[in-house]
Amino acid sequence: MLQGKWITLGVSGGIAAYKAADLASKLTAQGAAVHVILTAAAARFVGPVTFAGVTGHFVHQDMFANSPDCAIPHIDLASRADLLVIAPATANVLAKLAAGLADDLLSATALAATCPVLVCPAMNAAMYQHPAVQKNLQVLESYGYHILEPASGRMACGTVGKGRLPETSVILEKIYQLLTPQGNLSGLKVLVTAGGTREPIDPVRYISNRSSGKMGYALARAAAQRGARVTLVTTPTALEPPPGVEVVRVETAQQMLEAVMAVYDRVEVVIKAAAVADYRPARMAEQKIKKSDAMLVLELVKNPDILGQLGQHKRPGVTLVGFAAETADLLQNAADKLRRKNLDLIVANDVTVPGAGFGSDTNVVKLLYADGSVKDVPRLDKLELAHLIWDEVLRLRGK
Ligand code: CTP
């Protein structure tokens, strides 16, 4: 995702400096060239060898040292960067940046930077709350710096409060957002459903399916990265919801229908990646069903077809996208669903193909459009496929 990007990562001297090594490693794994600046205090927490090891690049500590890839370190590290990230940013670094000091490599680089700057403060909760720190953060915001709020929880000093460096995944998300070219879904209101519904049999059992929710979460994540306002209606999954997304949790198809209808009037695009159970037990037993020697027969009644209902009440300007997970007659079944549910696009996948469908991190699909055209998509990572689906949604919307 970050292929060809130069990220200058400033690490300042707090205990969270050790987490910056994980960040540097993950950014490198995504294809970014990560050039680390360690302040003198940071180097007392984590040594340059660690950062050089995970990034494969020289680690910068001194304004005046010879560096293999920068002639004038503070200028090169600023002008060649697509993004300057300072994580963790200590109270001292925030004060220096706010005042415009340039007495070490990191502060001088920040002054010379014309790329976006992401600042991730991390410190003891009392320090973070201090008016001086809060004022400095306001000043940095007024310079156009992006500030990632610290997380709350237990800190290394033993106190509990706000000041922890957010998890690497949260910082990465913010970085993707800042490096995504144009945020071309900016302001678009979208609804995504994800996961397999659970239809209760009794208080301890339910009927469900193999949906992991990964495709729906990837669609929500990709949309948020590109600036959309995303509502994610999800059944219970093992996944962390993407940051910046409004999450509505449901279990049954009936609850999903209600949650979807509650927001349908406000959205412009709906993508129904959820695997909705077509049937539910006619009655949920109030007590746990005990086994007996007789055969157990479950009576099932039909669930509402949520997407079908959206299609029936489709407003002009709304784009409806469905999924069809099939084991046979892929194109014919998908084309039939597209027509029946009044969709603009259906994403069809044959779940028997290796690397496609439930639980997998990749998917192999065909895209079928209301005008009868079909596109074959090669095997893609689900997040890449999500971005491609959003590209197609934009095209259909004439953008
Ligand atoms: N869907 C829905 N409500 C249902 C069933 C399906 O909203 N009760 C949506 C799914 O989220 C998906 C699309 O409809 O986007 C197709 O789902 P699928 O289960 O493949 O279609 P069905 O119409 O249920 O057909 P099938 O007989 O193959 O199950």
Coordinates of C-alpha atoms and ligand atoms in Angstrom, one line a residue:
M1 CA 0.0 0.0 0.0
L2 CA 2.9 2.3 0.6
Q3 CA 5.1 1.3 -2.3
G4 CA 7.3 4.1 -3.4
K5 CA 6.5 6.4 -0.5
W6 CA 9.3 8.0 1.6
I7 CA 8.3 8.4 5.2
T8 CA 10.6 10.3 7.6
L9 CA 9.9 8.9 11.1
G10 CA 10.9 11.1 14.0
V11 CA 11.2 9.3 17.3
S12 CA 11.6 11.3 20.5
G13 CA 12.5 10.2 23.9
G14 CA 9.7 8.6 25.8
I15 CA 9.1 5.0 26.8
A16 CA 6.8 4.6 23.8
A17 CA 9.9 4.8 21.6
Y18 CA 10.0 1.0 21.6
K19 CA 6.6 0.9 19.9
A20 CA 8.1 3.1 17.1
A21 CA 10.3 0.2 16.1
D22 CA 7.1 -1.9 15.4
L23 CA 5.7 1.0 13.4
A24 CA 8.9 1.4 11.4
S25 CA 8.8 -2.3 10.7
K26 CA 5.2 -2.4 9.5
L27 CA 5.6 0.7 7.3
T28 CA 8.7 -1.0 5.7
A29 CA 6.7 -4.2 5.2
Q30 CA 4.1 -2.2 3.3
G31 CA 6.7 -1.0 0.8
A32 CA 7.6 2.4 2.3
A33 CA 11.2 3.7 2.5
V34 CA 11.4 4.6 6.2
H35 CA 14.1 7.1 7.3
V36 CA 14.3 7.4 11.0
I37 CA 15.5 10.4 13.0
L38 CA 16.3 9.5 16.6
T39 CA 16.6 12.3 19.1
A40 CA 19.3 12.0 21.7
A41 CA 16.8 11.1 24.4
A42 CA 15.1 8.5 22.1
A43 CA 18.4 6.8 21.6
R44 CA 18.6 6.2 25.3
F45 CA 15.4 4.1 25.0
V46 CA 16.0 2.3 21.7
G47 CA 19.2 2.1 19.8
P48 CA 19.8 3.0 16.1
V49 CA 20.7 -0.6 15.3
T50 CA 17.1 -1.7 16.0
F51 CA 15.7 0.9 13.6
A52 CA 18.4 0.3 10.9
G53 CA 17.6 -3.4 11.2
V54 CA 13.8 -3.1 10.6
T55 CA 14.0 -0.4 8.0
G56 CA 17.2 -1.3 6.1
H57 CA 18.2 2.4 6.1
F58 CA 20.7 4.5 7.9
V59 CA 19.3 6.0 11.1
H60 CA 19.9 9.7 11.5
Q61 CA 20.8 11.2 14.9
D62 CA 23.1 14.2 14.1
M63 CA 22.6 17.3 12.1
F64 CA 26.2 17.3 11.0
A65 CA 26.9 13.6 10.5
N66 CA 27.7 12.2 7.1
S67 CA 24.8 10.1 5.9
P68 CA 24.8 7.6 3.0
D69 CA 21.5 8.8 1.5
C70 CA 21.3 12.5 2.5
A71 CA 23.7 15.3 1.5
I72 CA 22.2 17.8 3.9
P73 CA 20.2 15.6 6.4
H74 CA 17.6 18.1 7.7
I75 CA 16.8 19.3 4.2
D76 CA 16.8 15.9 2.4
L77 CA 14.8 14.2 5.2
A78 CA 12.2 17.0 4.8
S79 CA 12.1 17.6 1.1
R80 CA 12.2 14.0 -0.1
A81 CA 9.5 12.9 2.4
D82 CA 5.9 12.2 1.4
L83 CA 5.1 12.3 5.1
L84 CA 6.8 13.2 8.3
V85 CA 5.6 11.2 11.3
I86 CA 6.7 12.0 14.8
A87 CA 5.9 9.1 17.0
P88 CA 6.1 9.3 19.9
A89 CA 6.2 13.1 20.3
T90 CA 7.2 14.1 23.8
A91 CA 6.0 17.2 25.5
N92 CA 9.5 18.7 24.9
V93 CA 9.3 18.0 21.1
L94 CA 5.8 19.5 21.0
A95 CA 7.1 22.7 22.7
K96 CA 10.1 22.9 20.3
L97 CA 7.9 22.4 17.2
A98 CA 5.3 25.0 18.4
A99 CA 8.1 27.5 19.1
G100 CA 9.8 26.9 15.8
L101 CA 13.1 25.9 17.4
A102 CA 15.6 24.1 15.2
D103 CA 18.3 23.0 17.6
D104 CA 18.5 19.4 16.7
L105 CA 17.9 17.2 13.6
L106 CA 14.2 16.4 14.2
S107 CA 13.1 20.0 15.0
A108 CA 15.1 21.4 12.0
T109 CA 13.6 18.7 9.7
A110 CA 10.1 19.6 10.9
L111 CA 10.7 23.3 10.1
A112 CA 12.0 22.4 6.6
A113 CA 9.1 20.0 5.8
T114 CA 6.5 21.0 3.3
C115 CA 4.8 17.5 3.2
P116 CA 2.0 16.6 5.6
V117 CA 3.2 16.2 9.2
L118 CA 1.6 13.7 11.6
V119 CA 2.3 14.2 15.3
C120 CA 1.5 11.4 17.8
P121 CA 1.9 12.8 21.3
A122 CA 2.6 10.3 24.1
M123 CA 3.4 11.1 27.7
N124 CA 2.2 10.8 31.3
A125 CA -1.5 11.8 31.6
A126 CA -0.8 14.8 33.9
M127 CA 1.8 16.1 31.5
Y128 CA -0.6 15.6 28.6
Q129 CA -3.3 17.6 30.4
H130 CA -1.0 20.5 31.3
P131 CA -2.2 23.7 29.6
A132 CA 1.3 24.3 28.2
V133 CA 1.1 21.0 26.2
Q134 CA -2.5 21.6 25.2
K135 CA -1.7 25.1 24.0
N136 CA 1.3 23.7 22.0
L137 CA -1.0 21.2 20.4
Q138 CA -3.4 23.9 19.4
V139 CA -0.5 25.9 17.9
L140 CA 0.6 22.8 15.9
E141 CA -2.9 22.3 14.6
S142 CA -3.0 25.9 13.5
Y143 CA 0.2 25.1 11.4
G144 CA -1.8 22.4 9.7
Y145 CA -0.1 19.5 11.5
H146 CA -2.2 16.4 11.9
I147 CA -2.4 15.4 15.5
L148 CA -3.3 11.8 16.5
E149 CA -4.8 11.8 20.0
P150 CA -3.2 9.6 22.5
A151 CA -5.1 6.5 23.7
S152 CA -6.3 6.0 27.3
G153 CA -5.2 3.2 29.6
R154 CA -2.4 2.0 31.8
M155 CA 0.9 3.8 31.2
A156 CA 4.4 2.6 31.8
C157 CA 4.7 4.9 34.9
G158 CA 1.8 2.9 36.5
T159 CA -0.8 5.6 36.3
V160 CA -4.0 5.2 34.2
G161 CA -5.2 8.0 31.9
K162 CA -4.8 9.6 28.5
G163 CA -1.3 9.7 27.1
R164 CA -0.5 6.3 25.6
L165 CA 0.8 6.1 22.1
P166 CA -2.1 4.5 20.1
E167 CA -1.7 1.0 18.8
T168 CA 0.4 0.7 15.6
S169 CA -2.7 -0.3 13.6
V170 CA -4.3 3.1 14.5
I171 CA -1.2 5.0 13.5
L172 CA -0.9 3.1 10.3
E173 CA -4.6 3.8 9.4
K174 CA -4.0 7.5 9.9
I175 CA -0.9 7.3 7.7
Y176 CA -2.8 5.5 4.9
Q177 CA -5.4 8.2 5.1
L178 CA -2.8 11.0 4.8
L179 CA -1.1 9.3 1.9
T180 CA -4.1 8.3 -0.1
P181 CA -3.9 10.5 -3.1
Q182 CA -7.1 12.6 -3.1
G183 CA -9.5 11.2 -0.6
N184 CA -11.9 10.9 -3.6
L185 CA -14.9 9.6 -1.5
S186 CA -14.7 12.8 0.6
G187 CA -18.0 13.4 2.3
L188 CA -19.8 10.5 0.5
K189 CA -22.3 8.9 3.0
V190 CA -22.0 5.1 2.7
L191 CA -23.4 2.1 4.5
V192 CA -21.6 -1.2 4.5
T193 CA -22.9 -4.5 6.1
A194 CA -20.5 -7.2 7.2
G195 CA -20.4 -10.7 8.8
G196 CA -22.8 -13.6 8.9
T197 CA -26.1 -13.2 10.8
R198 CA -26.9 -15.4 13.8
E199 CA -30.4 -16.8 14.1
P200 CA -31.0 -18.1 17.6
I201 CA -32.3 -21.6 18.2
D202 CA -32.3 -21.3 22.0
P203 CA -30.3 -19.1 24.5
V204 CA -27.1 -20.9 23.7
R205 CA -27.3 -22.0 20.1
Y206 CA -27.7 -20.3 16.8
I207 CA -27.7 -20.9 13.0
S208 CA -25.0 -19.0 11.1
N209 CA -22.6 -19.3 8.2
R210 CA -18.9 -19.1 7.4
S211 CA -18.7 -15.4 6.7
S212 CA -15.7 -13.8 8.6
G213 CA -16.7 -10.2 7.9
K214 CA -13.3 -9.5 6.3
M215 CA -14.6 -8.2 3.0
G216 CA -17.2 -5.9 4.6
Y217 CA -14.6 -4.5 7.1
A218 CA -12.1 -4.0 4.2
L219 CA -14.8 -2.0 2.3
A220 CA -15.5 0.1 5.4
R221 CA -11.8 0.7 5.9
A222 CA -11.1 1.6 2.3
A223 CA -14.0 4.0 2.2
A224 CA -12.9 5.7 5.5
Q225 CA -9.4 6.0 4.2
R226 CA -10.7 7.8 1.2
G227 CA -12.7 10.3 3.2
A228 CA -16.2 8.7 3.1
R229 CA -18.6 8.9 6.1
V230 CA -19.1 5.3 6.8
T231 CA -21.7 3.4 8.8
L232 CA -20.8 -0.3 9.3
V233 CA -23.6 -2.6 10.4
T234 CA -21.9 -5.7 11.6
T235 CA -22.6 -9.0 13.2
P236 CA -20.1 -10.3 15.8
T237 CA -16.7 -10.9 14.2
A238 CA -13.2 -11.4 15.4
L239 CA -12.2 -8.1 13.6
E240 CA -11.3 -4.7 15.0
P241 CA -13.5 -2.1 13.4
P242 CA -11.6 0.5 11.3
P243 CA -11.1 3.8 12.9
G244 CA -13.3 6.7 12.0
V245 CA -16.2 4.4 11.2
E246 CA -19.6 4.5 12.9
V247 CA -20.3 0.9 14.0
V248 CA -23.8 -0.6 14.6
R249 CA -23.7 -4.1 16.1
V250 CA -26.5 -6.5 15.3
E251 CA -26.9 -10.3 15.4
T252 CA -30.0 -11.4 13.5
A253 CA -31.2 -10.6 10.0
Q254 CA -34.2 -8.8 11.5
Q255 CA -31.9 -6.6 13.6
M256 CA -29.8 -6.0 10.5
L257 CA -32.9 -5.0 8.5
E258 CA -33.9 -2.5 11.3
A259 CA -30.3 -1.0 11.5
V260 CA -30.0 -0.7 7.7
M261 CA -33.5 0.9 7.4
A262 CA -32.7 3.4 10.2
V263 CA -29.8 4.9 8.1
Y264 CA -31.0 4.2 4.5
D265 CA -32.5 7.6 4.1
R266 CA -29.2 9.3 4.9
V267 CA -26.8 7.4 2.7
E268 CA -25.8 7.5 -1.0
V269 CA -24.2 4.1 -1.4
V270 CA -25.0 0.8 0.2
I271 CA -22.7 -2.2 -0.1
K272 CA -24.2 -5.4 1.4
A273 CA -21.3 -7.7 2.0
A274 CA -23.0 -9.4 4.9
A275 CA -24.1 -13.0 4.5
V276 CA -27.7 -12.8 5.7
A277 CA -29.3 -16.1 6.8
D278 CA -32.3 -16.7 4.5
Y279 CA -34.1 -18.6 7.2
R280 CA -34.4 -18.4 11.0
P281 CA -35.9 -20.8 13.5
A282 CA -39.7 -20.2 13.7
R283 CA -39.4 -19.8 17.5
M284 CA -36.5 -19.3 19.8
A285 CA -36.8 -21.8 22.7
E286 CA -36.8 -19.9 26.0
Q287 CA -34.8 -22.6 27.7
K288 CA -31.8 -24.6 26.4
I289 CA -33.2 -27.5 24.3
K290 CA -32.3 -30.8 26.1
K291 CA -31.3 -33.8 24.0
S292 CA -33.6 -36.8 23.8
D293 CA -33.7 -40.0 21.8
A294 CA -36.3 -38.5 19.4
M295 CA -35.2 -36.7 16.2
L296 CA -35.1 -33.0 16.6
V297 CA -36.9 -31.0 13.9
L298 CA -36.3 -27.3 13.6
E299 CA -39.0 -25.4 11.9
L300 CA -37.5 -22.5 9.9
V301 CA -39.3 -19.4 8.5
K302 CA -38.1 -17.0 5.8
N303 CA -36.1 -13.9 6.8
P304 CA -36.6 -10.6 5.1
D305 CA -34.5 -10.0 2.0
I306 CA -32.8 -6.8 3.2
L307 CA -31.1 -5.9 -0.1
G308 CA -34.3 -6.8 -2.0
Q309 CA -36.2 -4.3 0.1
L310 CA -33.6 -1.6 -0.5
G311 CA -33.8 -2.3 -4.2
Q312 CA -37.6 -2.0 -4.1
H313 CA -37.4 1.4 -2.4
K314 CA -34.4 2.6 -4.3
R315 CA -34.2 6.4 -4.4
P316 CA -32.6 8.2 -7.4
G317 CA -29.0 8.9 -6.8
V318 CA -28.5 5.8 -4.5
T319 CA -26.0 3.2 -5.6
L320 CA -26.7 -0.4 -4.5
V321 CA -24.1 -3.0 -4.5
G322 CA -24.6 -6.7 -3.5
F323 CA -22.5 -9.8 -3.2
A324 CA -23.3 -13.2 -4.5
A325 CA -21.3 -16.1 -3.0
E326 CA -22.0 -19.1 -5.1
T327 CA -20.8 -22.7 -5.5
A328 CA -22.2 -23.2 -9.0
D329 CA -23.6 -21.3 -12.0
L330 CA -21.8 -18.1 -10.8
L331 CA -22.6 -15.7 -13.6
Q332 CA -26.2 -16.8 -14.1
N333 CA -27.1 -16.8 -10.3
A334 CA -25.3 -13.4 -9.8
A335 CA -27.0 -11.8 -12.9
D336 CA -30.4 -13.1 -11.6
K337 CA -29.8 -11.5 -8.1
L338 CA -28.6 -8.2 -9.7
R339 CA -31.9 -8.0 -11.6
R340 CA -34.2 -9.2 -8.8
K341 CA -32.7 -6.9 -6.2
N342 CA -32.5 -3.9 -8.6
L343 CA -28.7 -3.5 -8.0
D344 CA -26.2 -1.3 -9.9
L345 CA -23.4 -3.8 -9.3
I346 CA -23.0 -7.3 -7.9
V347 CA -19.7 -8.8 -6.8
A348 CA -19.8 -12.5 -7.6
N349 CA -17.5 -15.0 -6.1
D350 CA -17.3 -18.7 -6.5
V351 CA -16.5 -19.7 -2.9
T352 CA -15.1 -23.1 -4.0
V353 CA -12.1 -21.4 -5.7
P354 CA -8.9 -21.4 -3.6
G355 CA -8.2 -17.9 -2.2
A356 CA -11.8 -16.8 -2.7
G357 CA -14.5 -16.1 -0.2
F358 CA -15.1 -16.9 3.4
G359 CA -12.3 -16.5 5.9
S360 CA -9.7 -15.9 3.2
D361 CA -7.6 -12.7 3.1
T362 CA -7.9 -12.6 -0.7
N363 CA -10.8 -12.9 -3.1
V364 CA -11.3 -13.7 -6.8
V365 CA -14.5 -12.2 -8.2
K366 CA -16.4 -11.1 -11.2
L367 CA -18.2 -7.8 -11.3
L368 CA -21.6 -7.7 -13.0
Y369 CA -23.2 -4.4 -13.9
A370 CA -26.9 -3.4 -14.5
D371 CA -26.1 -2.8 -18.2
G372 CA -25.2 -6.4 -18.6
S373 CA -21.4 -6.0 -18.7
V374 CA -19.0 -8.2 -16.7
K375 CA -15.5 -7.7 -15.5
D376 CA -13.1 -10.4 -14.4
V377 CA -11.0 -9.4 -11.4
P378 CA -7.8 -11.4 -10.6
R379 CA -7.0 -12.6 -7.1
L380 CA -6.6 -9.6 -4.9
D381 CA -6.1 -8.8 -1.3
K382 CA -9.5 -8.0 0.2
L383 CA -8.4 -4.4 0.9
E384 CA -7.2 -3.9 -2.7
L385 CA -10.4 -5.4 -4.0
A386 CA -12.4 -3.0 -1.7
H387 CA -10.6 0.0 -3.2
L388 CA -11.3 -1.4 -6.7
I389 CA -15.0 -1.7 -5.8
W390 CA -15.1 1.9 -4.6
D391 CA -13.4 3.0 -7.8
E392 CA -16.2 1.2 -9.7
V393 CA -18.9 2.8 -7.5
L394 CA -17.4 6.3 -8.3
R395 CA -17.4 5.4 -12.0
L396 CA -21.0 4.4 -11.9
R397 CA -21.9 7.6 -10.1
G398 CA -20.2 9.5 -12.9
K399 CA -17.3 10.8 -10.8
Ligands
CTP1 N1 -29.1 -10.4 1.2 C1 -29.9 -9.7 2.0 N2 -30.9 -10.3 2.7 C2 -31.1 -11.6 2.7 C3 -30.3 -12.4 1.8 C4 -29.3 -11.8 1.1 O1 -29.7 -8.5 2.1 N3 -32.1 -12.1 3.4 C5 -28.1 -9.8 0.4 C6 -26.7 -10.2 0.7 O2 -26.1 -9.3 1.7 C7 -26.0 -10.1 -0.6 C8 -27.0 -10.4 -1.6 O3 -28.3 -10.2 -1.0 O4 -25.4 -8.8 -0.9 C9 -27.0 -11.8 -2.1 O5 -27.0 -12.7 -1.1 P1 -27.3 -14.2 -1.3 O6 -27.4 -14.9 0.0 O7 -26.2 -14.7 -2.3 O8 -28.6 -14.1 -2.1 P2 -30.0 -14.7 -1.9 O9 -31.0 -13.8 -2.5 O10 -30.3 -15.1 -0.5 O11 -30.0 -16.1 -2.8 P3 -29.6 -17.6 -2.4 O12 -30.8 -18.3 -2.7 O13 -28.4 -17.9 -3.3 O14 -29.2 -17.6 -1.0

